Coordinates of C-alpha atoms in Angstrom, one line a residue:
M847 CA -32.3 -10.4 13.6
R848 CA -36.3 -11.0 12.5
D849 CA -36.6 -14.3 11.8
D850 CA -40.1 -14.4 9.1
A851 CA -39.5 -12.6 5.5
P852 CA -41.6 -9.2 5.1
S853 CA -44.2 -9.5 2.7
G854 CA -46.0 -7.7 0.2
R855 CA -44.4 -4.9 -1.7
P856 CA -42.9 -2.1 0.3
P857 CA -43.2 1.7 0.4
A858 CA -40.4 4.2 0.0
G859 CA -38.2 5.2 2.0
R860 CA -38.7 2.5 5.0
T861 CA -39.8 -0.7 4.8
R862 CA -43.0 -1.8 7.1
L863 CA -42.4 -5.6 7.4
R864 CA -45.3 -7.5 9.5
G865 CA -45.5 -9.9 12.4
L866 CA -43.0 -9.6 15.2
P867 CA -39.0 -10.6 15.0
A868 CA -37.3 -13.5 16.2
A869 CA -34.3 -12.9 16.2
V870 CA -31.7 -10.2 16.1
C871 CA -10.6 -11.6 9.4
A872 CA -8.9 -12.2 12.1
A873 CA -6.3 -12.7 9.1
V874 CA -6.0 -10.1 6.6
A875 CA -2.1 -10.1 6.4
A876 CA 0.3 -6.7 7.1
T877 CA 1.8 -5.6 3.6
V878 CA 5.4 -7.9 3.6
A879 CA 7.7 -8.7 1.4
L880 CA 9.1 -11.7 2.5
V881 CA 12.6 -12.0 0.2
V882 CA 14.4 -15.4 0.1
F883 CA 17.7 -15.2 -0.3
A884 CA 19.2 -17.7 -3.1
A885 CA 21.8 -20.0 -2.7
S886 CA 25.0 -18.5 -4.3
C887 CA 26.3 -19.4 -8.3
D888 CA 29.4 -22.0 -9.3
G889 CA 32.1 -20.3 -9.6
S890 CA 32.9 -22.0 -12.5
G891 CA 31.5 -19.7 -14.9
G892 CA 32.8 -16.7 -13.7
G893 CA 29.9 -15.9 -10.7
A894 CA 30.4 -15.6 -7.1
P895 CA 32.0 -18.6 -5.7
R896 CA 29.9 -21.5 -4.4
S897 CA 29.1 -21.1 -0.5
R898 CA 30.8 -24.4 1.0
G899 CA 28.1 -27.5 1.2
A900 CA 25.8 -26.0 -1.0
S901 CA 24.0 -28.1 -4.2
A902 CA 25.9 -27.7 -7.7
D903 CA 21.8 -27.3 -8.9
A904 CA 21.0 -25.0 -5.8
R905 CA 17.9 -22.4 -7.4
P906 CA 16.6 -19.4 -6.0
S907 CA 13.1 -20.6 -4.1
P908 CA 10.0 -17.9 -5.5
S909 CA 9.4 -15.3 -3.2
P910 CA 5.7 -15.6 -1.9
S911 CA 3.2 -12.8 -3.4
P912 CA 2.8 -10.7 -0.7
S913 CA -0.5 -10.1 0.6
P914 CA -2.7 -7.0 -0.5
S915 CA -2.8 -4.1 1.8
W916 CA -5.4 -2.7 3.3
D917 CA -6.9 0.2 2.6
T918 CA -8.0 2.3 5.8
G919 CA -10.3 4.9 4.1
P920 CA -12.4 3.3 1.5
G921 CA -14.3 5.3 -0.7
S922 CA -17.8 3.2 -0.8
L923 CA -19.1 0.9 1.0
A924 CA -22.0 -1.9 0.5
A925 CA -23.5 -3.7 4.0
L926 CA -24.9 -7.0 3.8
G927 CA -26.8 -8.9 6.6
D928 CA -29.8 -8.9 8.6
S929 CA -32.5 -7.1 10.9
I930 CA -29.5 -5.4 12.8
T931 CA -27.9 -3.7 9.5
R932 CA -32.0 -2.6 8.7
A933 CA -32.5 -0.8 12.7
F934 CA -35.1 -2.6 12.5
D935 CA -37.0 -1.6 15.8
A936 CA -34.5 1.3 16.6
C937 CA -36.6 4.5 15.7
S938 CA -40.2 2.7 15.9
L939 CA -42.1 -0.4 16.7
L940 CA -41.9 -3.2 13.8
D941 CA -40.2 -0.9 11.3
D942 CA -36.5 -1.1 9.8
C943 CA -35.3 2.4 10.2
P944 CA -31.7 2.2 7.6
E945 CA -30.5 5.8 8.4
A946 CA -29.8 4.7 11.8
S947 CA -27.7 1.7 10.5
W948 CA -24.2 1.7 11.8
A949 CA -23.5 0.7 8.5
T950 CA -24.5 2.9 6.0
G951 CA -27.5 4.9 7.7
T952 CA -27.0 8.8 8.0
S953 CA -27.9 9.8 11.1
P954 CA -26.0 11.9 13.1
E955 CA -26.6 10.3 17.0
V956 CA -25.6 7.1 14.8
D957 CA -22.2 7.9 13.6
S958 CA -22.3 4.9 11.2
L959 CA -19.1 4.0 9.8
A960 CA -19.9 4.7 6.1
R961 CA -20.2 9.1 7.7
R962 CA -16.9 7.7 9.9
L963 CA -15.3 7.0 6.8
G964 CA -16.4 10.0 4.9
V965 CA -18.0 8.2 2.4
P966 CA -21.1 9.8 0.3
A967 CA -24.8 8.6 0.6
A968 CA -24.3 7.7 -3.2
A969 CA -22.0 5.4 -2.7
T970 CA -23.3 3.5 -0.2
W971 CA -26.1 0.6 0.0
N972 CA -27.7 -1.7 2.1
H973 CA -28.6 -4.7 0.6
A974 CA -29.3 -6.7 4.3
R975 CA -32.8 -8.0 4.8
S976 CA -34.4 -8.3 8.4
G977 CA -34.8 -12.0 9.1
A978 CA -31.9 -12.6 6.9
L979 CA -30.4 -16.1 7.4
M980 CA -26.6 -16.8 6.7
A981 CA -28.2 -19.0 3.8
E982 CA -29.3 -15.7 2.2
L983 CA -25.6 -14.0 2.5
P984 CA -24.6 -15.2 -1.2
A985 CA -27.7 -13.4 -2.9
Q986 CA -27.0 -10.4 -1.1
A987 CA -23.6 -10.3 -1.9
R988 CA -24.5 -10.9 -5.6
R989 CA -26.4 -8.1 -4.9
A990 CA -23.2 -5.4 -3.6
A991 CA -20.9 -7.0 -5.8
A992 CA -22.8 -5.3 -8.9
H993 CA -21.8 -1.9 -7.1
R994 CA -18.0 -2.7 -7.1
P995 CA -18.0 -1.0 -3.7
E996 CA -14.3 -0.9 -1.8
L997 CA -15.4 -1.8 1.3
V998 CA -18.3 -4.4 2.2
T999 CA -19.4 -5.1 6.1
V1000 CA -21.2 -8.3 7.0
L1001 CA -23.3 -9.0 10.1
I1002 CA -25.4 -12.1 10.4
G1003 CA -26.0 -14.9 12.1
A1004 CA -28.5 -14.4 15.1
N1005 CA -31.7 -15.5 12.9
D1006 CA -29.9 -19.1 12.6
A1007 CA -29.7 -19.2 16.3
C1008 CA -32.1 -17.7 17.2
R1009 CA -34.9 -20.5 16.3
P1010 CA -38.4 -21.8 17.5
T1011 CA -36.0 -24.4 18.6
V1012 CA -32.7 -25.6 19.6
E1013 CA -33.2 -28.3 16.8
R1014 CA -34.4 -26.0 14.1
M1015 CA -30.9 -23.6 14.2
T1016 CA -28.4 -23.9 11.3
P1017 CA -26.4 -26.5 11.6
V1018 CA -22.5 -25.4 11.4
E1019 CA -21.5 -26.6 8.7
E1020 CA -24.1 -25.1 6.3
F1021 CA -23.7 -21.9 8.0
R1022 CA -19.9 -21.9 7.4
A1023 CA -20.2 -23.0 3.6
D1024 CA -23.4 -20.3 2.7
F1025 CA -20.5 -18.0 4.2
A1026 CA -17.6 -19.5 2.3
E1027 CA -20.3 -19.3 -0.8
A1028 CA -20.9 -15.4 -0.3
L1029 CA -16.9 -14.8 -0.2
R1030 CA -16.6 -17.0 -3.2
T1031 CA -19.8 -14.9 -5.4
L1032 CA -18.5 -11.4 -4.5
R1033 CA -14.9 -12.1 -5.0
R1034 CA -15.9 -13.3 -8.9
A1035 CA -17.9 -10.2 -9.9
S1036 CA -15.2 -7.7 -7.4
P1037 CA -12.2 -9.0 -6.6
K1038 CA -10.6 -6.5 -5.0
T1039 CA -13.5 -5.4 -2.9
Q1040 CA -12.5 -5.5 0.8
V1041 CA -14.5 -7.6 3.5
Y1042 CA -15.0 -6.5 7.1
V1043 CA -16.9 -9.3 9.3
A1044 CA -18.6 -8.8 12.7
G1045 CA -19.5 -11.7 15.1
V1046 CA -23.0 -12.4 15.6
P1047 CA -23.4 -11.3 19.3
D1048 CA -23.9 -12.7 22.4
L1049 CA -27.7 -13.6 22.8
E1050 CA -27.0 -15.1 26.3
R1051 CA -25.9 -11.7 27.4
L1052 CA -29.1 -9.9 25.7
W1053 CA -30.5 -12.5 28.7
S1054 CA -28.7 -11.8 31.5
L1055 CA -29.2 -8.6 31.1
G1056 CA -33.2 -9.1 30.4
R1057 CA -34.5 -11.5 32.4
S1058 CA -35.5 -9.7 35.9
H1059 CA -37.0 -7.1 33.8
P1060 CA -40.8 -7.2 33.6
V1061 CA -41.4 -5.6 29.9
A1062 CA -38.7 -7.1 28.2
A1063 CA -39.6 -10.3 29.4
Q1064 CA -42.7 -10.1 28.7
V1065 CA -42.4 -8.6 25.1
W1066 CA -39.7 -11.6 24.1
E1067 CA -42.6 -14.2 25.1
L1068 CA -43.8 -12.8 21.7
G1069 CA -41.7 -14.7 19.9
I1070 CA -38.9 -13.0 20.0
C1071 CA -35.6 -15.5 19.8
P1072 CA -37.5 -18.4 21.8
S1073 CA -34.2 -20.9 21.5
M1074 CA -32.8 -18.2 23.7
L1075 CA -35.2 -15.8 25.3
G1076 CA -38.4 -18.3 25.9
G1077 CA -39.4 -18.4 29.0
A1078 CA -36.7 -15.9 30.6
R1079 CA -37.0 -16.1 34.0
A1080 CA -37.1 -20.0 34.0
S1081 CA -34.2 -21.1 36.0
D1082 CA -34.7 -24.8 35.9
A1083 CA -32.2 -27.7 34.5
A1084 CA -33.3 -28.0 30.7
A1085 CA -34.2 -24.2 30.0
A1086 CA -30.5 -23.6 31.3
E1087 CA -29.9 -26.8 29.1
R1088 CA -30.8 -25.1 26.2
R1089 CA -29.5 -21.5 26.0
A1090 CA -26.3 -23.3 26.8
K1091 CA -26.6 -24.7 23.4
V1092 CA -27.9 -21.9 21.9
S1093 CA -25.0 -20.0 23.2
A1094 CA -22.2 -22.9 22.1
R1095 CA -24.0 -22.6 18.7
V1096 CA -23.2 -18.8 18.6
R1097 CA -19.5 -19.6 19.3
A1098 CA -19.3 -21.9 16.6
Y1099 CA -21.0 -19.7 13.8
N1100 CA -17.8 -16.9 15.2
A1101 CA -15.5 -19.5 15.0
A1102 CA -16.8 -20.6 11.2
L1103 CA -16.4 -16.9 10.5
A1104 CA -13.1 -16.1 11.9
E1105 CA -12.2 -19.2 9.6
V1106 CA -13.6 -18.4 6.1
C1107 CA -12.4 -14.8 6.4
E1108 CA -8.9 -15.4 7.4
R1109 CA -8.3 -17.7 3.4
D1110 CA -9.5 -14.5 2.1
A1111 CA -6.4 -11.9 1.8
R1112 CA -9.0 -9.2 1.2
C1113 CA -11.5 -10.8 4.8
R1114 CA -10.8 -8.8 7.9
H1115 CA -12.5 -10.4 11.2
D1116 CA -13.5 -8.2 13.9
G1117 CA -12.0 -10.7 16.0
G1118 CA -14.7 -11.0 18.5
A1119 CA -15.1 -7.4 19.2
V1120 CA -18.7 -7.4 18.8
H1121 CA -19.1 -11.2 20.8
G1122 CA -17.4 -9.6 23.6
Y1123 CA -19.4 -6.0 23.6
R1124 CA -21.7 -5.7 26.6
F1125 CA -24.5 -3.6 25.6
T1126 CA -26.5 -1.8 28.0
A1127 CA -30.2 -1.3 28.1
R1128 CA -30.1 1.8 27.1
E1129 CA -28.5 0.2 23.7
L1130 CA -31.1 -1.7 23.1
S1131 CA -34.1 -1.0 21.3
A1132 CA -37.6 0.6 23.7
W1133 CA -40.0 -1.6 21.7
D1134 CA -38.4 -5.2 22.0
W1135 CA -35.1 -5.1 24.4
F1136 CA -33.4 -7.3 21.9
H1137 CA -32.3 -5.2 19.1
P1138 CA -29.8 -2.4 19.0
G1139 CA -31.4 1.2 19.2
P1140 CA -29.6 4.2 18.3
E1141 CA -26.8 4.0 21.0
G1142 CA -26.2 0.2 20.4
Q1143 CA -25.6 1.5 16.6
R1144 CA -23.6 3.3 17.6
A1145 CA -21.3 1.7 19.6
L1146 CA -21.3 -1.3 16.3
A1147 CA -20.0 1.7 14.2
E1148 CA -17.6 2.5 16.6
I1149 CA -16.2 -1.0 16.7
A1150 CA -16.2 -1.3 13.2
H1151 CA -14.5 1.9 12.8
R1152 CA -11.6 0.9 15.2
Q1153 CA -11.0 -2.5 13.0
V1154 CA -11.5 -1.3 9.7
T1155 CA -9.1 2.0 10.2
A1156 CA -6.4 -0.3 11.3
E1157 CA -3.1 -0.8 10.2
R1158 CA -3.1 -4.7 11.6
P1159 CA -5.9 -7.0 12.2
P1160 CA -7.5 -7.8 15.0
A1161 CA -4.8 -10.2 16.9

């Protein structure tokens, strides 16, 4: 969830990043045909007798179009997001490790969503970028749409909350508008693509997990998610208020993701599964105690696979 953009031209293979990381639908309807029973015709023309009390000019109400069915076995996948989807710090210090990505990775240890779905590597594309904010998602969606993937995954938002100060967190309305624009961008070029949206992880849970750990607290002071993790051991009222504001903003981001996703018939939100997942110490990166390590990436892949292959979206 790095907060700074990579500089220079990346070498082939992994993307080498510089600096330190600053961060890391519930409404796809099932296929239902709603049949509206029309009022009977007037018997004067030889048809069936009119029902008592029915209006002579009654007409059948138009049946609503059925929602598109959700394909639980998509054959191609494009991933959008930030450093979590790039598996930053999962394999080595300050480095992307896309082979360990929960979405498109090839590592058997992680067993990514793509692997679980049986999607060949040639039909996967990872357009996430370490350090990305929600404002970048429309551009990522444009690149992904060029492939016409059957499924797009989205996991982004931690960087919008992990800012130097709480005042610099992305406003919720901007966050919502950028996500809506990303979906519109995708729909214009690839209208039938399904979208799986994972929530923003619980940053306060990460702080609670590592605040008393000597190594984690020291590493965080180097600039990892300062709005939440800065001064990890501080217990004064000001620190508590700051963390509460960040936590509230993350919840508001997740509500915005669910709200926008609900308006798109081919979008499925995780229903709070990722935000509610309680990462353990062994599931975090050994390098920064913030990004998911291989076991954390595997947990994200399990959640995504459960959501994508379910016949119905989460309640």
